[in-house]
Protein backbone atom coordinates (compact mmCIF):
# COMPACT_ATOMS: atom_id res chain seq x y z
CA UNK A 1 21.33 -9.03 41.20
CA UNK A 2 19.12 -8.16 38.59
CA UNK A 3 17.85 -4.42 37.11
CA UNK A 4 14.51 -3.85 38.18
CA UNK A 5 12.72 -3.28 34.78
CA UNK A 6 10.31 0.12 35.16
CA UNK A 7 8.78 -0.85 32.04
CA UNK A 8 8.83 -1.14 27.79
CA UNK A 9 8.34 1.46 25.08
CA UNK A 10 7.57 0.00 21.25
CA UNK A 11 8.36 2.36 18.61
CA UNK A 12 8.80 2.03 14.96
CA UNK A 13 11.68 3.89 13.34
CA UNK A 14 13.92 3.79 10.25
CA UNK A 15 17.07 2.32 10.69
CA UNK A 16 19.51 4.07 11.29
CA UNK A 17 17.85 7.77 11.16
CA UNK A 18 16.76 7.78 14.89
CA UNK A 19 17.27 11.49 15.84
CA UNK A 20 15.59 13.67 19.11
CA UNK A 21 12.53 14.58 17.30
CA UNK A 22 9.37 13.19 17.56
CA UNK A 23 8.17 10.27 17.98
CA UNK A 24 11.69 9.22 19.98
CA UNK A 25 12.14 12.54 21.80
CA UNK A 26 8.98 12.43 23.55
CA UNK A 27 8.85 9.00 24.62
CA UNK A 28 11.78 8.54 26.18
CA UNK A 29 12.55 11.51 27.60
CA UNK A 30 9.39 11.34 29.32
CA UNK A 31 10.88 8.31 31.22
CA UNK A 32 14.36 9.85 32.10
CA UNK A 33 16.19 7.69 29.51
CA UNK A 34 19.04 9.79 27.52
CA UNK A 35 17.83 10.46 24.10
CA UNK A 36 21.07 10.74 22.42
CA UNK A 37 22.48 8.08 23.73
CA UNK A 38 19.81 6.08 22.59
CA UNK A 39 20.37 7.47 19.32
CA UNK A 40 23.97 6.61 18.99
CA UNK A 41 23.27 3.17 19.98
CA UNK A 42 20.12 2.44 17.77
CA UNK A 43 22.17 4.09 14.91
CA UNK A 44 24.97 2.23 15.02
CA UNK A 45 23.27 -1.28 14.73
CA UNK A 46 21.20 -0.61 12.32
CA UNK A 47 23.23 1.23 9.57
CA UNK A 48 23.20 -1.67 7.53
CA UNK A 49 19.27 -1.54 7.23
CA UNK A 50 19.08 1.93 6.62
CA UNK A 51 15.91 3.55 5.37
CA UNK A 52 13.99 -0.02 6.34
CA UNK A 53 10.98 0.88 8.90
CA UNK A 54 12.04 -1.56 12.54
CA UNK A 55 10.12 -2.08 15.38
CA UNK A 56 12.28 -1.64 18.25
CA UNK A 57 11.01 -3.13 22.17
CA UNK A 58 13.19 -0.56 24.79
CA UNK A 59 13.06 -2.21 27.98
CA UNK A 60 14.27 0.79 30.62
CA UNK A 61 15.15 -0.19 34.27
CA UNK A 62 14.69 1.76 37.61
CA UNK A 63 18.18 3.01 37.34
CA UNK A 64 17.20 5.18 33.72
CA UNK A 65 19.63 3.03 32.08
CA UNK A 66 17.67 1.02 28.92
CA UNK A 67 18.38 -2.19 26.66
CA UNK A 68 16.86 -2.70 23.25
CA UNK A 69 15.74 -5.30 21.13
CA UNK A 70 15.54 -4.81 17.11
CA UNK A 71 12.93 -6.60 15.13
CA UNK A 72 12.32 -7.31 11.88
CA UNK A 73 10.50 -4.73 9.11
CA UNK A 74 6.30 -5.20 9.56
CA UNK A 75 5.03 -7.53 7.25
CA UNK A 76 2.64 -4.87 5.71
CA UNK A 77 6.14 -2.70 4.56
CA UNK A 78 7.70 -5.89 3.54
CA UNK A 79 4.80 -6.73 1.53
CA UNK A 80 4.89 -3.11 -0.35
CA UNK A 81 8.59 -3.55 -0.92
CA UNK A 82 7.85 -7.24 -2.81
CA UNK A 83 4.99 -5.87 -4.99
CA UNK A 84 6.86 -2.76 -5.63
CA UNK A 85 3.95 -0.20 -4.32
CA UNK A 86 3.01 2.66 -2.37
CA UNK A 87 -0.10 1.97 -0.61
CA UNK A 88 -2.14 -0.87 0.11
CA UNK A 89 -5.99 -0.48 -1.56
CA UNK A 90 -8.65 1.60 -0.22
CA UNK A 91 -10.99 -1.17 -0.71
CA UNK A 92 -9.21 -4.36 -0.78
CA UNK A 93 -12.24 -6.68 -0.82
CA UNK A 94 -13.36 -4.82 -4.00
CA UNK A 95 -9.99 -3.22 -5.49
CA UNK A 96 -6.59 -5.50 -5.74
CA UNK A 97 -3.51 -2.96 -6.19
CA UNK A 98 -0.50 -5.86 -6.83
CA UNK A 99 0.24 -9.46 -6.79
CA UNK A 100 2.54 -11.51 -5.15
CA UNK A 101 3.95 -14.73 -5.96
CA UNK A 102 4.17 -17.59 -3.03
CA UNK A 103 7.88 -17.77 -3.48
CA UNK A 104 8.24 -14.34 -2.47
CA UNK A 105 5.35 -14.85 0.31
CA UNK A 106 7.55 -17.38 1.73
CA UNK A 107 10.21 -15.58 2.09
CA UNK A 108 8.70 -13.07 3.91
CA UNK A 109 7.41 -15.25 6.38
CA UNK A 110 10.66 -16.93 6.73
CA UNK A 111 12.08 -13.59 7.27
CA UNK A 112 9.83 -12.63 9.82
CA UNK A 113 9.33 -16.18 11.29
CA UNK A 114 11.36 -14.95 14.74
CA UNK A 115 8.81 -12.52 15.05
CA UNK A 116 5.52 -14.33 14.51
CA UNK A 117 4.02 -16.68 17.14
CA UNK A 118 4.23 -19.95 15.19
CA UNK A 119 6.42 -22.42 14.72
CA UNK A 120 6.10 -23.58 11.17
CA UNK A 121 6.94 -21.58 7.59
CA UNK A 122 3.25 -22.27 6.32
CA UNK A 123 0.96 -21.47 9.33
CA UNK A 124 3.84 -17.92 8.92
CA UNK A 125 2.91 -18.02 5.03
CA UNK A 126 -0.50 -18.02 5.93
CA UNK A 127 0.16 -15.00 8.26
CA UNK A 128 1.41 -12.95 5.16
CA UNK A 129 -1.60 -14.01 3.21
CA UNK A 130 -3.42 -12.68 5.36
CA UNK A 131 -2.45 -9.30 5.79
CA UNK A 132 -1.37 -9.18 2.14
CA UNK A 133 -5.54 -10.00 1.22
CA UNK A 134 -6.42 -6.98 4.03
CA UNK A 135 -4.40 -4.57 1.75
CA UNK A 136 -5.56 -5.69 -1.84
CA UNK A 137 -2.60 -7.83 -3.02
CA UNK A 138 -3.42 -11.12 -4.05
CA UNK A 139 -1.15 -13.87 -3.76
CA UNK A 140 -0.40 -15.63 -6.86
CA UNK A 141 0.95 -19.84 -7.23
């Protein structure tokens, strides 16, 4: 028989540095789930992206026991990392910060394709695009 799920937190940490403080303290022990554990676990699958910003879905059942799902780095941090930044533009409809190329806009996309609901690399490119324009980086052919 099935868990009965109780419900789903979404948090974004960085891989591999999940610790008991805020925000991962708060939110899970607020639902009974053990913190360290969680930890460990988290920790230990994502040492090899260490530093990188993840979303990570925790699905925690009636029972406090938990599962977790990993997902790619946001667009928006992968999109820093490519145009080698800090920030996105105050203004981006008046102030560009970076450019992009479209070979590195596809790879995003194909990165994050598992993560983005549609099914092919250009309508995904497209996705990029878009919030690459919303923080000033212009995406060059």
């Amino acid at each position: 028989m099935a868990k009965e799920i109780a419900g789903f937190i979404k948090l974004q940490i960085k891989g591999g540095a999940a610790n008991p403080s805020p925000p991962v303290g708060p939110a899970l022990g607020s639902k009974g789930i053990n913190i360290m554990e969680f930890c460990k676990q988290f920790n230990a699958r994502t040492q090899d992206k260490a530093g990188k910003v993840l979303p990570v879905v925790i699905t925690y059942y009636a029972d406090k026991s938990f599962d977790f799902v990993v997902k790619t780095p946001p667009v928006a941090i992968q999109l820093l990392e490519a145009a080698k930044i800090k920030s996105g533009s105050a203004q981006p409809n008046r102030q560009k910060v970076a450019q992009i190329t479209e070979e590195q806009c596809r790879q995003i996309a194909q990165d994050k394709m598992a993560d983005l609901n549609c099914f092919e690399v250009e309508a995904a490119m497209k996705m990029v695009a878009g919030t690459a324009r919303s923080m000033g980086i212009t995406v060059v052919k």
